[in-house]
Coordinates of C-alpha atoms and ligand atoms in Angstrom, one line a residue:
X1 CA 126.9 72.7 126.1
X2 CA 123.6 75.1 126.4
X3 CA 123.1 77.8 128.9
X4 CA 118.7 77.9 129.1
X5 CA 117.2 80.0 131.0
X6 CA 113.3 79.9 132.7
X7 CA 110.4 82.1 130.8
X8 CA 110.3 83.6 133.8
X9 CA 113.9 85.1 133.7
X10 CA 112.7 86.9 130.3
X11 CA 113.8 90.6 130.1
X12 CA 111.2 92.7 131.8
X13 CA 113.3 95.8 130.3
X14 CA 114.4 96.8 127.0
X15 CA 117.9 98.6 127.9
X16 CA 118.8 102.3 126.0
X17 CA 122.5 103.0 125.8
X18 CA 121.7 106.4 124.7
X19 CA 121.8 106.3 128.7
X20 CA 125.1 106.1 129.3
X21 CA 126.5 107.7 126.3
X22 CA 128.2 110.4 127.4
X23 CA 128.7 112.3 123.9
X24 CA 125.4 113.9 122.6
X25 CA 124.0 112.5 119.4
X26 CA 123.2 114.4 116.7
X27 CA 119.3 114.2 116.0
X28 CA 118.0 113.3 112.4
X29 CA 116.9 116.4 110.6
X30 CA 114.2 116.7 108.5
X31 CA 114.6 115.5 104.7
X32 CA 113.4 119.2 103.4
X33 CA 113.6 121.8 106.4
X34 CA 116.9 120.4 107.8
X35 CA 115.9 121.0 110.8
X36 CA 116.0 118.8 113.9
X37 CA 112.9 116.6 113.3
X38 CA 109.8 116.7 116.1
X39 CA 107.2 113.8 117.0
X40 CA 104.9 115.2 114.9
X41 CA 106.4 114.7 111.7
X42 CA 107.3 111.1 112.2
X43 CA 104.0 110.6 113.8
X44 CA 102.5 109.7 110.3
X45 CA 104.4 106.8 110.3
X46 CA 105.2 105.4 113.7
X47 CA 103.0 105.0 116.8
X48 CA 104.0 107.7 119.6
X49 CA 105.2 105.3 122.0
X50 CA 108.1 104.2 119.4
X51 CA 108.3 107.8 118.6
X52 CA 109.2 108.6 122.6
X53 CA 111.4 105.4 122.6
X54 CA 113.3 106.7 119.6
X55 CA 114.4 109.8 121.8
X56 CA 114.0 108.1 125.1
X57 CA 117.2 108.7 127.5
X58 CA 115.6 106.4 130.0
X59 CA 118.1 103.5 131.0
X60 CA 115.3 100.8 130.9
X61 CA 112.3 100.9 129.2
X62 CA 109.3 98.9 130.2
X63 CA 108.6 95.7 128.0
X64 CA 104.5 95.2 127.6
X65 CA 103.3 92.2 129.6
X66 CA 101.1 91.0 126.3
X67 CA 104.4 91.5 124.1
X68 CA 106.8 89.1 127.3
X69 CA 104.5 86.7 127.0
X70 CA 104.5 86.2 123.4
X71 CA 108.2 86.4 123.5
X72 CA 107.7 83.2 125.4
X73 CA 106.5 81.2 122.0
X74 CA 110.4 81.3 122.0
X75 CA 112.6 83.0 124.4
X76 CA 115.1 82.9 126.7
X77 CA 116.8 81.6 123.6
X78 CA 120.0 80.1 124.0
X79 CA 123.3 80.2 124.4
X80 CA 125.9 77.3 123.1
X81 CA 129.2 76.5 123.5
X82 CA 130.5 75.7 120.2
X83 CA 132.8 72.8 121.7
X84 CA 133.0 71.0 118.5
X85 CA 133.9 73.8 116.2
X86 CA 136.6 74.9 119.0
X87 CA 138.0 71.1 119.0
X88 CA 138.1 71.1 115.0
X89 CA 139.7 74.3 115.0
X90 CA 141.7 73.5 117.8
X91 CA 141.3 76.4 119.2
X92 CA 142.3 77.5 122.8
X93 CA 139.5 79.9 122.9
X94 CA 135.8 79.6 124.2
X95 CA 133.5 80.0 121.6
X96 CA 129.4 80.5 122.3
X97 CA 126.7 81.6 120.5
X98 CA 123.2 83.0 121.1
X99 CA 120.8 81.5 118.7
X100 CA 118.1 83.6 117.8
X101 CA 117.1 81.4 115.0
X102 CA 114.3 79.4 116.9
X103 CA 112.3 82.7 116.7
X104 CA 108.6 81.7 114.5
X105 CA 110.3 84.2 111.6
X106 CA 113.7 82.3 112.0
X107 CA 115.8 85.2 113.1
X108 CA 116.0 87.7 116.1
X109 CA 113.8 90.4 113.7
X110 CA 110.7 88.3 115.5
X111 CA 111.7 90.8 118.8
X112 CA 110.7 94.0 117.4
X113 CA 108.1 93.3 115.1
X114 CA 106.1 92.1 118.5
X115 CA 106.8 95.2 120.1
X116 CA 106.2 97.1 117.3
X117 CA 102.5 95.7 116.2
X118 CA 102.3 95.8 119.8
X119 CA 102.4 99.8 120.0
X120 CA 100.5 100.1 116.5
X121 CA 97.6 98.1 118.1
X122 CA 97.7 100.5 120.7
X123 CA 97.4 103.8 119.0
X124 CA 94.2 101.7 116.8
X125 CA 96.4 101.2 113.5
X126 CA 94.6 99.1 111.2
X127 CA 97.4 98.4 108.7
X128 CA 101.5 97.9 108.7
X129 CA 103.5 98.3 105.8
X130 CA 107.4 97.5 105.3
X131 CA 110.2 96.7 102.8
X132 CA 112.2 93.8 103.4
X133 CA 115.0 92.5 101.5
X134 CA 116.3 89.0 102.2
X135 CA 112.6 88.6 103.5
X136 CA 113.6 88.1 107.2
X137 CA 111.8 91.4 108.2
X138 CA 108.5 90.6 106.2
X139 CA 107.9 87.4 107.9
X140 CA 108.9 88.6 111.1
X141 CA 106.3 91.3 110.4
X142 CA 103.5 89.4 109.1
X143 CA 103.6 87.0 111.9
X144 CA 103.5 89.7 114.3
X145 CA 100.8 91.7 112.6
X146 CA 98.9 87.7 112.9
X147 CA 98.9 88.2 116.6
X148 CA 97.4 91.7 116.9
X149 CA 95.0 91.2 114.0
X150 CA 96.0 94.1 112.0
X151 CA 96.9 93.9 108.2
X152 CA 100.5 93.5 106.4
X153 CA 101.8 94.9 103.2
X154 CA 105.3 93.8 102.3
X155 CA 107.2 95.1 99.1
X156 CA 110.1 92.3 99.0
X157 CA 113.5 93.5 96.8
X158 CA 113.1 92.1 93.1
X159 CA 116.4 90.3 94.0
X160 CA 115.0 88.1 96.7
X161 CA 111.8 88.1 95.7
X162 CA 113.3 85.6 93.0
X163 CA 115.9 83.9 94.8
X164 CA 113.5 83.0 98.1
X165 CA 110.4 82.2 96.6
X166 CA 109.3 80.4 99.9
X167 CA 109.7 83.7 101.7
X168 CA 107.0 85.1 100.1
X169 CA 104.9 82.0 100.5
X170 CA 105.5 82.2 104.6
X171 CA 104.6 85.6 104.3
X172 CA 101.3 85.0 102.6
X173 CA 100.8 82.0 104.9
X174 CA 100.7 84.5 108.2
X175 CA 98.4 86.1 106.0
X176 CA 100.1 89.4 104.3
X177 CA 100.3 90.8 101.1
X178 CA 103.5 90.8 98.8
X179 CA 104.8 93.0 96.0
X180 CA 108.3 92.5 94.8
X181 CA 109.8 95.6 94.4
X182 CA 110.3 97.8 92.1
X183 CA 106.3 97.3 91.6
X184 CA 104.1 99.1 89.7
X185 CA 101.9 100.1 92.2
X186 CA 103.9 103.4 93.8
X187 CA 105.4 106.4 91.7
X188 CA 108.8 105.8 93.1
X189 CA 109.0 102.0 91.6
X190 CA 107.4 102.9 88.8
X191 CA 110.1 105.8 88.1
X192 CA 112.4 103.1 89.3
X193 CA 111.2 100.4 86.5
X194 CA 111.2 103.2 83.7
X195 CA 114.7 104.3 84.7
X196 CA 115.9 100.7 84.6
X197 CA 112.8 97.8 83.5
X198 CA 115.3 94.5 85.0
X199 CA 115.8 96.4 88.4
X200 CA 117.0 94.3 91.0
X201 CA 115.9 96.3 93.6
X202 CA 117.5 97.6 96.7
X203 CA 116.1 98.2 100.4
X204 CA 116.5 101.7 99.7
X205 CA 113.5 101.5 97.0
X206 CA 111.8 99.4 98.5
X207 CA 112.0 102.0 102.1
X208 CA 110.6 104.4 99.2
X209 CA 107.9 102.3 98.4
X210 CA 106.1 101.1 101.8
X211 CA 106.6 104.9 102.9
X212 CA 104.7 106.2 99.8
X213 CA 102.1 103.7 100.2
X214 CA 101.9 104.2 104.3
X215 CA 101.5 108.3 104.0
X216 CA 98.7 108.3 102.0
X217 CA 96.0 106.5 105.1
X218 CA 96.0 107.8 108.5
X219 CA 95.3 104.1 109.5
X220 CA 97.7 102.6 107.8
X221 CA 101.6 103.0 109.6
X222 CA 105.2 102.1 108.7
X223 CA 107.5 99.8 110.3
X224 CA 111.1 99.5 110.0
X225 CA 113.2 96.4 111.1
X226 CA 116.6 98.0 111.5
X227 CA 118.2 101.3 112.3
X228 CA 116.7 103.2 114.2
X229 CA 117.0 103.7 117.6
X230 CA 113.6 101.6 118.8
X231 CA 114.2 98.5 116.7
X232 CA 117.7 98.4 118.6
X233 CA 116.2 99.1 121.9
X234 CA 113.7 95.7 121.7
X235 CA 117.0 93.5 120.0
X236 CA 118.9 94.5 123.2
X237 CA 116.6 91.5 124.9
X238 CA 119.5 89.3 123.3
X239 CA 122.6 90.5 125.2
X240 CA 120.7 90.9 128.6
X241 CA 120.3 87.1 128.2
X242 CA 122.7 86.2 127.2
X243 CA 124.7 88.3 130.5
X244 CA 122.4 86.0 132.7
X245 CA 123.7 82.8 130.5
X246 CA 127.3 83.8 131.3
X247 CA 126.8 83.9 135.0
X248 CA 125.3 80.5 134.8
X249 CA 128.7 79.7 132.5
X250 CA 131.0 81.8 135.2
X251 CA 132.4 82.5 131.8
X252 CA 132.5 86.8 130.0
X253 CA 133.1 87.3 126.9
X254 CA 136.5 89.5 125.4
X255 CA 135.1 89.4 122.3
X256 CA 131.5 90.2 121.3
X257 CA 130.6 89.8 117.0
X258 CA 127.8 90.0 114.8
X259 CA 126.9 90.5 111.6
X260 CA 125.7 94.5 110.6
X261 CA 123.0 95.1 108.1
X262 CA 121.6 98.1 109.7
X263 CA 122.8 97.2 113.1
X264 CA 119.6 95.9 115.1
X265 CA 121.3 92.8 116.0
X266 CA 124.5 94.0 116.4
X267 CA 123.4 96.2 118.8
X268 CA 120.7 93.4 120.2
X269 CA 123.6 91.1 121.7
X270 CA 126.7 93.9 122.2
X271 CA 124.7 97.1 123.8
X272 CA 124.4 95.5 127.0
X273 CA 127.5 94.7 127.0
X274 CA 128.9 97.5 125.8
X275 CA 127.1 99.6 128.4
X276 CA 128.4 97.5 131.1
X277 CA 131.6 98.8 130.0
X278 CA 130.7 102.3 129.7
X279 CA 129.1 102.0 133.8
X280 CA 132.7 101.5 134.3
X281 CA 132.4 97.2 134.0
X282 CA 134.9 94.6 132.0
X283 CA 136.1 95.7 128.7
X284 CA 135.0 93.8 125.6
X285 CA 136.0 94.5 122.1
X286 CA 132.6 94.4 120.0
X287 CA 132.9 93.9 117.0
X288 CA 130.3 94.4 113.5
X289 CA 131.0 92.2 110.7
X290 CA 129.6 93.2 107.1
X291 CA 130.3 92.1 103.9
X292 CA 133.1 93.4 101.5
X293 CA 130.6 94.4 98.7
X294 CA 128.7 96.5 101.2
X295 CA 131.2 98.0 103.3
X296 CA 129.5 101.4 105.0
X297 CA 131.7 101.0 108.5
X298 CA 134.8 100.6 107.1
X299 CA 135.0 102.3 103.6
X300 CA 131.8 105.0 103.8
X301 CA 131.7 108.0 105.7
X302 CA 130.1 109.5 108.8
X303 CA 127.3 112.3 107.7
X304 CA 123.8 112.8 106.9
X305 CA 121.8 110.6 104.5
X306 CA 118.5 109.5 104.0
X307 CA 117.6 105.7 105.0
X308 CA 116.3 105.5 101.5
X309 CA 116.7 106.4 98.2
X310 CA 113.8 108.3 97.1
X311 CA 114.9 110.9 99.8
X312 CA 111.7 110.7 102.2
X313 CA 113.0 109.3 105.3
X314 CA 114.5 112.2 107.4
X315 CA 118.5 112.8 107.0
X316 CA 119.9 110.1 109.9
X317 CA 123.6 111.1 111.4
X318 CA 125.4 107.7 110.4
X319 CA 128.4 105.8 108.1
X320 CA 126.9 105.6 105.1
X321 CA 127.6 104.9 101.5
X322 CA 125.5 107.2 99.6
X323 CA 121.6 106.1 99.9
X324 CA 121.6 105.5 96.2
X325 CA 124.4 102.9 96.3
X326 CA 123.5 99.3 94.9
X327 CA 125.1 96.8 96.3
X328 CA 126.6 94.0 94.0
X329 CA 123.6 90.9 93.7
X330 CA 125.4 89.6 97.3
X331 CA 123.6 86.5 98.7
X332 CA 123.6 88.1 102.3
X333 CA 120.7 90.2 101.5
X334 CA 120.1 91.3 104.7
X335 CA 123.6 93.1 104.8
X336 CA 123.3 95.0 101.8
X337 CA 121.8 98.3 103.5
X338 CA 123.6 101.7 102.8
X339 CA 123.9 102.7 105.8
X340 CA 124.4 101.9 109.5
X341 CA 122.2 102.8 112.4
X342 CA 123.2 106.4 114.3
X343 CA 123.9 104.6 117.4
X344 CA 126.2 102.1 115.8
X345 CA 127.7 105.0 113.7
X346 CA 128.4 107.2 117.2
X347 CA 129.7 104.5 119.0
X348 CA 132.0 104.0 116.2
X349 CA 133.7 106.9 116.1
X350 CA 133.9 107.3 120.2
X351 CA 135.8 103.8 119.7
X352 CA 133.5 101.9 121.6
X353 CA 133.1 99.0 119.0
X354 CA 135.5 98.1 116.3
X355 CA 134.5 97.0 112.6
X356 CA 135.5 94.7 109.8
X357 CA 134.7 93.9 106.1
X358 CA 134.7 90.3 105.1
X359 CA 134.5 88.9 101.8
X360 CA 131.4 86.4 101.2
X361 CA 133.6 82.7 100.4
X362 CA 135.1 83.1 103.6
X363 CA 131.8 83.7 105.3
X364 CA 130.0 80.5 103.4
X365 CA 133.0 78.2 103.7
X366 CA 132.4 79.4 107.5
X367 CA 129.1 78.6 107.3
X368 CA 129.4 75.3 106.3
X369 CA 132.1 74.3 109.0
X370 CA 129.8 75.7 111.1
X371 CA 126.5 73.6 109.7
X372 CA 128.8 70.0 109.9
X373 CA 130.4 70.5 113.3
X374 CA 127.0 72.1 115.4
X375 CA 124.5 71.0 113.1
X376 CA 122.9 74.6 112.4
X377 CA 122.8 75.8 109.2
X378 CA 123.4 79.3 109.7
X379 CA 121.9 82.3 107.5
X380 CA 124.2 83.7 105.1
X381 CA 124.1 86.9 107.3
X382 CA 125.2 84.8 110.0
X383 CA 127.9 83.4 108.6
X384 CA 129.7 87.0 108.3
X385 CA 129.8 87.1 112.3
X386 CA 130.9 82.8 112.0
X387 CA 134.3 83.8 110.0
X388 CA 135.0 86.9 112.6
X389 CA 134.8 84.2 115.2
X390 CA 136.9 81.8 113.3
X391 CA 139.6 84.3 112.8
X392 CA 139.5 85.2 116.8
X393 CA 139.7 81.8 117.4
X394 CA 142.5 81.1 115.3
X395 CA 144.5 84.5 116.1
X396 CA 144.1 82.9 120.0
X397 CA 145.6 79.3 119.0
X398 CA 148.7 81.8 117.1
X399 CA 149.3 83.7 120.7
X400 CA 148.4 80.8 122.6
X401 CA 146.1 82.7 124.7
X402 CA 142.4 81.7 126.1
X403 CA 139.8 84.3 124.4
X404 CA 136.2 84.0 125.2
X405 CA 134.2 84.5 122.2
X406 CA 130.4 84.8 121.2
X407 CA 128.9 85.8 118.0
X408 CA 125.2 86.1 117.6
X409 CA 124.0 83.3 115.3
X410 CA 121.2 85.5 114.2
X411 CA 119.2 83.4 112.1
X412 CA 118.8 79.7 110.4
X413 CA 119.6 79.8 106.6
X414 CA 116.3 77.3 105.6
X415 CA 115.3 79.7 103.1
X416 CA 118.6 80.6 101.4
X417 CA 120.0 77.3 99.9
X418 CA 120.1 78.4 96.7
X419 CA 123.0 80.6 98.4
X420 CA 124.3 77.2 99.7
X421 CA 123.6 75.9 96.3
X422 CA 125.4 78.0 94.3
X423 CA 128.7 78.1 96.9
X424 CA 129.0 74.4 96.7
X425 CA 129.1 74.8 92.7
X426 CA 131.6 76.9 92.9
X427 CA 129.7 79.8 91.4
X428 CA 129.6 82.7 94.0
X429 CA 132.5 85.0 93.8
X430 CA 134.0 87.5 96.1
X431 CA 133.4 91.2 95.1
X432 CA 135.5 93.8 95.7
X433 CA 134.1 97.0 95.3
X434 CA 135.9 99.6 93.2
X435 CA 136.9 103.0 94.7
X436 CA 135.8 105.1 92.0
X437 CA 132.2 103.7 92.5
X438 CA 131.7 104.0 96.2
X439 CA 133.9 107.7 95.7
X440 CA 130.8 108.4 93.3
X441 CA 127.7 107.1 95.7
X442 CA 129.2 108.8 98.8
X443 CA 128.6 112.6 97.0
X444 CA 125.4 112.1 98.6
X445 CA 126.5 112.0 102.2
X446 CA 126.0 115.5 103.6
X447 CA 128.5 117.0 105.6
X448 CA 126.6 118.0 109.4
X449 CA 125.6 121.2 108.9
X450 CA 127.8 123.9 111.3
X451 CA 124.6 124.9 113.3
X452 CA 124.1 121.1 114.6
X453 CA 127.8 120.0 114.8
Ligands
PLP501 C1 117.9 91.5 108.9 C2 119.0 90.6 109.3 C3 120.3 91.0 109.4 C4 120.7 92.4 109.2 O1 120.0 93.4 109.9 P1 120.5 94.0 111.3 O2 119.6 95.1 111.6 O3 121.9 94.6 111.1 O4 120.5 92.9 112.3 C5 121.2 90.1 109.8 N1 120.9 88.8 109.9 C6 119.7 88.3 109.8 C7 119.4 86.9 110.0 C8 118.6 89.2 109.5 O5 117.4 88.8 109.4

């Protein structure tokens, strides 16, 4: 069963929680002063409209009319009832999802990187360049950049770079530029490479590299697909949907899950839901799923760190696992970030939202119950918010109680069947990461500093 909505009933807002969170945040300081940071040291990087958003306390925010109607290529998206997985788990619980895998990129990342080549445009930007690690981000990106005409430089972890090797190839095809990183072509990968010459790569590096190479042109910007507080802001486009979809369902949901990288779609389906219940509306338990081998929520700590691990990004107040932890090779590449967005972190610790660590043969064997009974094969990311809804949905049947559950199926796995591959062989394996290491990465949390706290 689909809920659809008109073009017409598109978002004309993006919605800020930072509205209705009672409990100040603590700004991101800079990475060498450590003091609060201002608009004009970010404004190297970002256009000043995403610079104001990033502070904004405005409830709504105004979406562009050029950047609604290209969200019409593919939105409203919608949302499903998954009555055939409910009947094979026999579940008495109502389980829907939002699909944001119809997006041109193949996942909700398509929603900022409008808006944010959008803004760019704007302010007469001539270039964008990013990181991106399963290599969701960098085709979001480059197809965005397509659409305002401006250029695209992508450095794509080493790790995917290999694995994916149509990722780049779409890339290319919406006509950017790819380096897999470490490269060659910035001091930090080439420290990187010297330090260690069969280097992986992580998102951190790669953050390292796209800033470097962005700092050095006045007309060339960054752009960042997670995290911070803008990126969040254009996801939230998903929940407000998908609120309209559950009138049209007289259905709400008790349960709200997706998978956490850095949080943007996280945040993109559950903010509006959560702020509902902050106005005072129905409680919903939301809930962020990442994976075992990357486990910031539930086994880092809350403090300052950098977003990546050359230490140019300013300090950001968030659960974080040290910015130079490496994740374990983990086939859900767009989880394996070392930190999680400040909003996500805040509303963590003011209980707002609830999170959980999953290991990855759960997740796939999800994913592929999933893939036979609705026909979608899901990306591995996906799959992490999948097995949250499974164990709902099973916990409900144990009670015997009717839950109402959606999980944002954010993005189609058509790019990562060597994942799929290699879990059918038998040859991924769960990884459970040892306390000594993370003990180690953490040291480079910083505590808040007295003044701010
Ligand atoms: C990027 C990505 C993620 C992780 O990033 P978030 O900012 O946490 O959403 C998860 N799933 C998919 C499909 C992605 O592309």
């Amino acid at each position: 069963m689909k809920y659809f909505l008109t073009e017409d009933q598109t978002p004309r807002h993006y919605y800020n929680i930072s509205a209705d969170i009672t409990e100040p945040l603590l700004p991101p300081l800079h990475p060498k002063t450590k003091k609060p940071v201002g608009p004009e040291d970010l404004a190297p990087l970002f256009p000043m409209e995403l610079i104001k958003q990033e502070v904004s306390k405005d409830r709504y925010v105004e979406i562009p009319d050029e950047v609604r109607s290209l969200y019409n290529l593919y939105r409203p998206s919608p949302l499903v009832r998954a009555t055939r997985l409910e009947k094979q788990l026999k579940t008495p619980a109502r389980i829907y999802f939002k699909y944001e895998g119809g997006s041109p990129s193949g996942s909700h990342k398509t929603n900022t990187a409008l808006a944010q080549a959008y803004y760019n445009k704007q302010e007469g930007i001539k270039k964008i360049v990013t990181e991106t690690g399963a290599g969701q981000w960098g085709t979001a990106l480059s197809f965005a950049c397509a659409q305002f005409d401006l250029e695209c430089e992508v450095f794509m972890v080493r790790g995917s770079y290999d694995q994916k090797p149509y990722r780049k190839v779409i890339m290319e095809t919406y006509g950017a530029t790819v380096h897999a990183s470490p490269s060659t072509i910035t001091a930090t990968g080439r420290a990187q490479l010297e330090k260690e010459p069969s280097s992986l790569g992580s998102l951190g590096i790669a953050i390292s590299e796209a800033v470097e190479v962005a700092i050095q042109d006045s007309k060339t910007h960054y752009a960042l697909g997670s995290v911070l507080n803008h990126v969040l802001l254009h996801q939230t486009i998903i929940g407000q949907e998908t609120l309209k979809q559950f009138e049209l369902a007289n259905d709400y949901p008790d349960v709200v899950i997706a998978p956490l990288g850095g949080g943007s779609n996280f945040a993109g389906l559950a903010f509006p839901f959560v702020g509902e219940m902050l106005r005072g509306g129905k409680a919903v338990r939301a809930i962020a799923v990442e994976p075992a081998s990357c486990p910031k929520l539930t086994r880092g700590v809350f403090g300052y760190d950098f977003g990546d691990s050359a230490g140019f990004t300013p300090l950001l107040p968030m659960y974080s696992l040290g910015h130079d932890f490496m994740p374990p090779g983990l086939h859900a590449g767009g989880l394996r970030y070392h930190g999680a967005s400040a909003l996500c972190s805040h509303l963590l610790n003011m209980k707002k939202i609830e999170a959980v660590a999953l290991q990855q043969l759960e997740c796939f064997e999800a994913g592929l119950l999933f893939a036979k009974t609705e026909g979608i094969l899901p990306a591995p990311e996906a799959t992490h918010a999948i097995a949250q809804a499974i164990r709902e949905a099973n916990q409900a049947k144990e009670n015997g109680e009717e839950r109402v559950i959606v999980f944002n199926l954010c993005g189609h796995g058509h790019f990562d069947m060597s994942a799929y591959e290699d879990y059918c062989k038998g040859q991924l394996k769960n990884h459970s990461i040892e306390q000594a290491v993370l003990e180690k990465s953490i040291r480079s949390v910083q505590l808040v500093p007295e003044e701010i706290s």
